[in-house]
Amino acid sequence: VLLAWEAVDLDELGWRGRFRVVIASMSPGIHNSATLRRMNAASYCGCYYSGFTQRTDAAQEDLWRLFYNEPMPPLPADVFCVFHLLHAWGYCPSLELFRERSRSQYAPPPAQHELGLLMLPYIDPTAESQKKIEQYVRSSIRDGKFIHKRSFVEARMLWSVER
């Protein structure tokens, strides 16, 4: 089933309390109190939610400037909003934060592919956009390699729907 959470009618689909665990991992589907309540109502046991609270990626920020001629907007820390809503509703979510840093080296073609995937949620994959990414990678090559550094904090939350 491919539906946005807003379009899900739990009763019509027979999903109310049907699933042991409902998962929203790195997903924009749970973005307000109504979709969070629907997620809870679909489970008879518990729910899992994960998302980034911080993310730094110089290549993505550079590409954002190339495509939009402005700084990349900060990442919304929705997980904290979800945590506070759940707590206010009487749930007791468990929240864990993980810091990750990575440094990858790519030859130019794989670097272009990787950055294209990274920008896919924000741009249309046209020949023109691919050309911009290719030019960016070419201008950033050092000793034949593209170095991609990233750091992020991921939040993972789990809670029982039984209060």
PDB file of C-alpha atoms in Angstrom:
ATOM      1  CA  VAL A   1       0.000   0.000   0.000  1.00  0.00           C
ATOM      2  CA  LEU A   2       1.383   3.361  -0.980  1.00  0.00           C
ATOM      3  CA  LEU A   3      -0.534   6.048   0.891  1.00  0.00           C
ATOM      4  CA  ALA A   4       0.348   9.235   2.723  1.00  0.00           C
ATOM      5  CA  TRP A   5      -0.548   9.025   6.422  1.00  0.00           C
ATOM      6  CA  GLU A   6      -3.114  11.794   5.859  1.00  0.00           C
ATOM      7  CA  ALA A   7      -4.975   9.536   3.421  1.00  0.00           C
ATOM      8  CA  VAL A   8      -4.982   6.458   5.672  1.00  0.00           C
ATOM      9  CA  ASP A   9      -8.375   5.557   7.124  1.00  0.00           C
ATOM     10  CA  LEU A  10      -7.459   2.997   9.788  1.00  0.00           C
ATOM     11  CA  ASP A  11     -10.987   1.634  10.107  1.00  0.00           C
ATOM     12  CA  GLU A  12     -11.614   1.349   6.369  1.00  0.00           C
ATOM     13  CA  LEU A  13      -8.326  -0.513   5.877  1.00  0.00           C
ATOM     14  CA  GLY A  14      -8.770  -2.610   9.007  1.00  0.00           C
ATOM     15  CA  TRP A  15      -5.529  -1.272  10.426  1.00  0.00           C
ATOM     16  CA  ARG A  16      -6.702   0.095  13.802  1.00  0.00           C
ATOM     17  CA  GLY A  17      -4.649  -1.804  16.406  1.00  0.00           C
ATOM     18  CA  ARG A  18      -3.572  -4.328  13.775  1.00  0.00           C
ATOM     19  CA  PHE A  19       0.228  -4.020  13.893  1.00  0.00           C
ATOM     20  CA  ARG A  20       2.593  -5.012  16.668  1.00  0.00           C
ATOM     21  CA  VAL A  21       5.093  -2.283  15.786  1.00  0.00           C
ATOM     22  CA  VAL A  22       4.521   0.702  13.515  1.00  0.00           C
ATOM     23  CA  ILE A  23       7.745   2.202  12.154  1.00  0.00           C
ATOM     24  CA  ALA A  24       8.479   5.691  10.841  1.00  0.00           C
ATOM     25  CA  SER A  25      12.197   5.718  10.133  1.00  0.00           C
ATOM     26  CA  MET A  26      13.674   8.819   8.507  1.00  0.00           C
ATOM     27  CA  SER A  27      10.232   9.468   7.062  1.00  0.00           C
ATOM     28  CA  PRO A  28       8.351  12.725   6.525  1.00  0.00           C
ATOM     29  CA  GLY A  29       5.060  10.816   6.976  1.00  0.00           C
ATOM     30  CA  ILE A  30       4.717  11.628  10.677  1.00  0.00           C
ATOM     31  CA  HIS A  31       4.805  15.406  10.731  1.00  0.00           C
ATOM     32  CA  ASN A  32       1.956  16.623  12.942  1.00  0.00           C
ATOM     33  CA  SER A  33      -0.187  15.515  15.870  1.00  0.00           C
ATOM     34  CA  ALA A  34      -2.854  13.919  13.638  1.00  0.00           C
ATOM     35  CA  THR A  35      -0.370  11.648  11.835  1.00  0.00           C
ATOM     36  CA  LEU A  36       1.327  10.759  15.134  1.00  0.00           C
ATOM     37  CA  ARG A  37      -2.037   9.815  16.676  1.00  0.00           C
ATOM     38  CA  ARG A  38      -2.813   7.691  13.606  1.00  0.00           C
ATOM     39  CA  MET A  39       0.539   5.940  13.950  1.00  0.00           C
ATOM     40  CA  ASN A  40      -0.225   5.117  17.595  1.00  0.00           C
ATOM     41  CA  ALA A  41      -3.732   3.903  16.742  1.00  0.00           C
ATOM     42  CA  ALA A  42      -2.398   1.461  14.126  1.00  0.00           C
ATOM     43  CA  SER A  43      -0.342  -0.389  16.742  1.00  0.00           C
ATOM     44  CA  TYR A  44      -1.470  -2.736  19.489  1.00  0.00           C
ATOM     45  CA  CYS A  45       1.973  -2.811  21.094  1.00  0.00           C
ATOM     46  CA  GLY A  46       4.420  -0.031  20.234  1.00  0.00           C
ATOM     47  CA  CYS A  47       5.914   2.410  17.760  1.00  0.00           C
ATOM     48  CA  TYR A  48       9.395   3.322  16.516  1.00  0.00           C
ATOM     49  CA  TYR A  49      10.354   6.732  15.155  1.00  0.00           C
ATOM     50  CA  SER A  50      13.760   7.948  13.995  1.00  0.00           C
ATOM     51  CA  GLY A  51      15.130  11.080  12.417  1.00  0.00           C
ATOM     52  CA  PHE A  52      18.079  13.425  12.331  1.00  0.00           C
ATOM     53  CA  THR A  53      18.422  16.152  14.932  1.00  0.00           C
ATOM     54  CA  GLN A  54      21.577  17.599  13.360  1.00  0.00           C
ATOM     55  CA  ARG A  55      23.334  17.031  10.076  1.00  0.00           C
ATOM     56  CA  THR A  56      26.388  18.640   8.533  1.00  0.00           C
ATOM     57  CA  ASP A  57      27.365  17.884   4.961  1.00  0.00           C
ATOM     58  CA  ALA A  58      29.498  20.507   3.221  1.00  0.00           C
ATOM     59  CA  ALA A  59      28.933  18.969  -0.230  1.00  0.00           C
ATOM     60  CA  GLN A  60      25.158  19.034   0.169  1.00  0.00           C
ATOM     61  CA  GLU A  61      25.289  22.592   1.491  1.00  0.00           C
ATOM     62  CA  ASP A  62      27.475  23.649  -1.468  1.00  0.00           C
ATOM     63  CA  LEU A  63      25.112  22.005  -3.946  1.00  0.00           C
ATOM     64  CA  TRP A  64      22.104  23.641  -2.296  1.00  0.00           C
ATOM     65  CA  ARG A  65      23.761  27.040  -2.861  1.00  0.00           C
ATOM     66  CA  LEU A  66      24.436  26.120  -6.497  1.00  0.00           C
ATOM     67  CA  PHE A  67      20.814  25.117  -7.121  1.00  0.00           C
ATOM     68  CA  TYR A  68      18.985  27.679  -4.993  1.00  0.00           C
ATOM     69  CA  ASN A  69      21.449  30.556  -4.575  1.00  0.00           C
ATOM     70  CA  GLU A  70      20.871  30.634  -0.807  1.00  0.00           C
ATOM     71  CA  PRO A  71      22.142  28.788   2.255  1.00  0.00           C
ATOM     72  CA  MET A  72      20.582  25.401   2.965  1.00  0.00           C
ATOM     73  CA  PRO A  73      17.868  25.758   5.609  1.00  0.00           C
ATOM     74  CA  PRO A  74      18.503  24.086   8.941  1.00  0.00           C
ATOM     75  CA  LEU A  75      17.210  20.588   9.458  1.00  0.00           C
ATOM     76  CA  PRO A  76      13.999  20.551  11.511  1.00  0.00           C
ATOM     77  CA  ALA A  77      14.428  18.566  14.719  1.00  0.00           C
ATOM     78  CA  ASP A  78      10.964  17.002  14.518  1.00  0.00           C
ATOM     79  CA  VAL A  79      11.925  14.150  16.804  1.00  0.00           C
ATOM     80  CA  PHE A  80      11.881  16.475  19.816  1.00  0.00           C
ATOM     81  CA  CYS A  81       8.396  17.677  18.936  1.00  0.00           C
ATOM     82  CA  VAL A  82       7.256  14.042  18.632  1.00  0.00           C
ATOM     83  CA  PHE A  83       8.863  13.248  21.992  1.00  0.00           C
ATOM     84  CA  HIS A  84       7.122  16.156  23.735  1.00  0.00           C
ATOM     85  CA  LEU A  85       3.739  15.364  22.190  1.00  0.00           C
ATOM     86  CA  LEU A  86       3.962  11.726  23.263  1.00  0.00           C
ATOM     87  CA  HIS A  87       4.999  12.710  26.775  1.00  0.00           C
ATOM     88  CA  ALA A  88       2.151  15.236  27.016  1.00  0.00           C
ATOM     89  CA  TRP A  89      -0.297  12.520  25.929  1.00  0.00           C
ATOM     90  CA  GLY A  90       0.861  10.216  28.724  1.00  0.00           C
ATOM     91  CA  TYR A  91       3.267   7.969  26.856  1.00  0.00           C
ATOM     92  CA  CYS A  92       6.797   7.303  28.077  1.00  0.00           C
ATOM     93  CA  PRO A  93       9.028   7.234  24.994  1.00  0.00           C
ATOM     94  CA  SER A  94      12.591   6.010  25.169  1.00  0.00           C
ATOM     95  CA  LEU A  95      14.915   8.362  23.268  1.00  0.00           C
ATOM     96  CA  GLU A  96      18.477   7.590  22.195  1.00  0.00           C
ATOM     97  CA  LEU A  97      20.818   9.914  20.328  1.00  0.00           C
ATOM     98  CA  PHE A  98      23.739   8.701  18.215  1.00  0.00           C
ATOM     99  CA  ARG A  99      26.498  10.900  16.778  1.00  0.00           C
ATOM    100  CA  GLU A 100      28.090   9.669  13.568  1.00  0.00           C
ATOM    101  CA  ARG A 101      30.931  11.074  11.497  1.00  0.00           C
ATOM    102  CA  SER A 102      31.948   9.700   8.141  1.00  0.00           C
ATOM    103  CA  ARG A 103      34.624  10.380   5.571  1.00  0.00           C
ATOM    104  CA  SER A 104      34.362   8.667   2.197  1.00  0.00           C
ATOM    105  CA  GLN A 105      36.564   8.834  -0.887  1.00  0.00           C
ATOM    106  CA  TYR A 106      35.089   8.398  -4.336  1.00  0.00           C
ATOM    107  CA  ALA A 107      36.319   8.445  -7.903  1.00  0.00           C
ATOM    108  CA  PRO A 108      34.398  11.120  -9.850  1.00  0.00           C
ATOM    109  CA  PRO A 109      31.591   8.976 -11.378  1.00  0.00           C
ATOM    110  CA  PRO A 110      30.563   7.306  -8.079  1.00  0.00           C
ATOM    111  CA  ALA A 111      30.814  10.713  -6.334  1.00  0.00           C
ATOM    112  CA  GLN A 112      28.419  12.234  -8.876  1.00  0.00           C
ATOM    113  CA  HIS A 113      26.017   9.340  -8.371  1.00  0.00           C
ATOM    114  CA  GLU A 114      26.211   9.603  -4.566  1.00  0.00           C
ATOM    115  CA  LEU A 115      25.634  13.366  -4.571  1.00  0.00           C
ATOM    116  CA  GLY A 116      22.808  12.971  -7.076  1.00  0.00           C
ATOM    117  CA  LEU A 117      21.071  10.600  -4.649  1.00  0.00           C
ATOM    118  CA  LEU A 118      21.727  12.999  -1.789  1.00  0.00           C
ATOM    119  CA  MET A 119      20.038  15.852  -3.663  1.00  0.00           C
ATOM    120  CA  LEU A 120      17.205  13.764  -5.158  1.00  0.00           C
ATOM    121  CA  PRO A 121      14.600  14.840  -2.566  1.00  0.00           C
ATOM    122  CA  TYR A 122      15.263  18.497  -3.444  1.00  0.00           C
ATOM    123  CA  ILE A 123      15.852  18.648  -7.203  1.00  0.00           C
ATOM    124  CA  ASP A 124      14.524  17.123 -10.390  1.00  0.00           C
ATOM    125  CA  PRO A 125      17.124  14.728 -11.846  1.00  0.00           C
ATOM    126  CA  THR A 126      17.460  16.496 -15.172  1.00  0.00           C
ATOM    127  CA  ALA A 127      20.468  16.580 -17.467  1.00  0.00           C
ATOM    128  CA  GLU A 128      21.063  20.162 -16.303  1.00  0.00           C
ATOM    129  CA  SER A 129      21.056  19.242 -12.605  1.00  0.00           C
ATOM    130  CA  GLN A 130      23.361  16.279 -13.272  1.00  0.00           C
ATOM    131  CA  LYS A 131      25.727  18.633 -15.127  1.00  0.00           C
ATOM    132  CA  LYS A 132      25.867  20.981 -12.110  1.00  0.00           C
ATOM    133  CA  ILE A 133      26.694  18.063  -9.832  1.00  0.00           C
ATOM    134  CA  GLU A 134      29.356  16.817 -12.270  1.00  0.00           C
ATOM    135  CA  GLN A 135      30.948  20.291 -12.397  1.00  0.00           C
ATOM    136  CA  TYR A 136      30.885  20.538  -8.604  1.00  0.00           C
ATOM    137  CA  VAL A 137      32.576  17.148  -8.238  1.00  0.00           C
ATOM    138  CA  ARG A 138      35.213  18.027 -10.866  1.00  0.00           C
ATOM    139  CA  SER A 139      36.018  21.295  -9.071  1.00  0.00           C
ATOM    140  CA  SER A 140      36.348  19.469  -5.733  1.00  0.00           C
ATOM    141  CA  ILE A 141      38.621  16.582  -6.788  1.00  0.00           C
ATOM    142  CA  ARG A 142      41.889  16.267  -4.848  1.00  0.00           C
ATOM    143  CA  ASP A 143      44.468  13.713  -5.994  1.00  0.00           C
ATOM    144  CA  GLY A 144      41.871  12.087  -8.240  1.00  0.00           C
ATOM    145  CA  LYS A 145      39.371  11.549  -5.416  1.00  0.00           C
ATOM    146  CA  PHE A 146      36.308  13.326  -4.101  1.00  0.00           C
ATOM    147  CA  ILE A 147      36.325  13.442  -0.282  1.00  0.00           C
ATOM    148  CA  HIS A 148      32.856  13.460   1.242  1.00  0.00           C
ATOM    149  CA  LYS A 149      32.696  14.349   4.945  1.00  0.00           C
ATOM    150  CA  ARG A 150      29.471  14.207   6.919  1.00  0.00           C
ATOM    151  CA  SER A 151      28.399  14.307  10.519  1.00  0.00           C
ATOM    152  CA  PHE A 152      24.983  13.866  12.013  1.00  0.00           C
ATOM    153  CA  VAL A 153      23.056  13.105  15.155  1.00  0.00           C
ATOM    154  CA  GLU A 154      20.329  10.530  14.727  1.00  0.00           C
ATOM    155  CA  ALA A 155      17.514  10.163  17.227  1.00  0.00           C
ATOM    156  CA  ARG A 156      15.757   6.843  17.743  1.00  0.00           C
ATOM    157  CA  MET A 157      12.600   6.633  19.790  1.00  0.00           C
ATOM    158  CA  LEU A 158      10.522   3.669  20.911  1.00  0.00           C
ATOM    159  CA  TRP A 159       7.345   3.656  22.991  1.00  0.00           C
ATOM    160  CA  SER A 160       4.524   1.417  24.085  1.00  0.00           C
ATOM    161  CA  VAL A 161       1.045   2.446  22.976  1.00  0.00           C
ATOM    162  CA  GLU A 162      -0.318   1.013  26.216  1.00  0.00           C
ATOM    163  CA  ARG A 163      -0.350   3.818  28.765  1.00  0.00           C
TER     164      ARG A 163
END
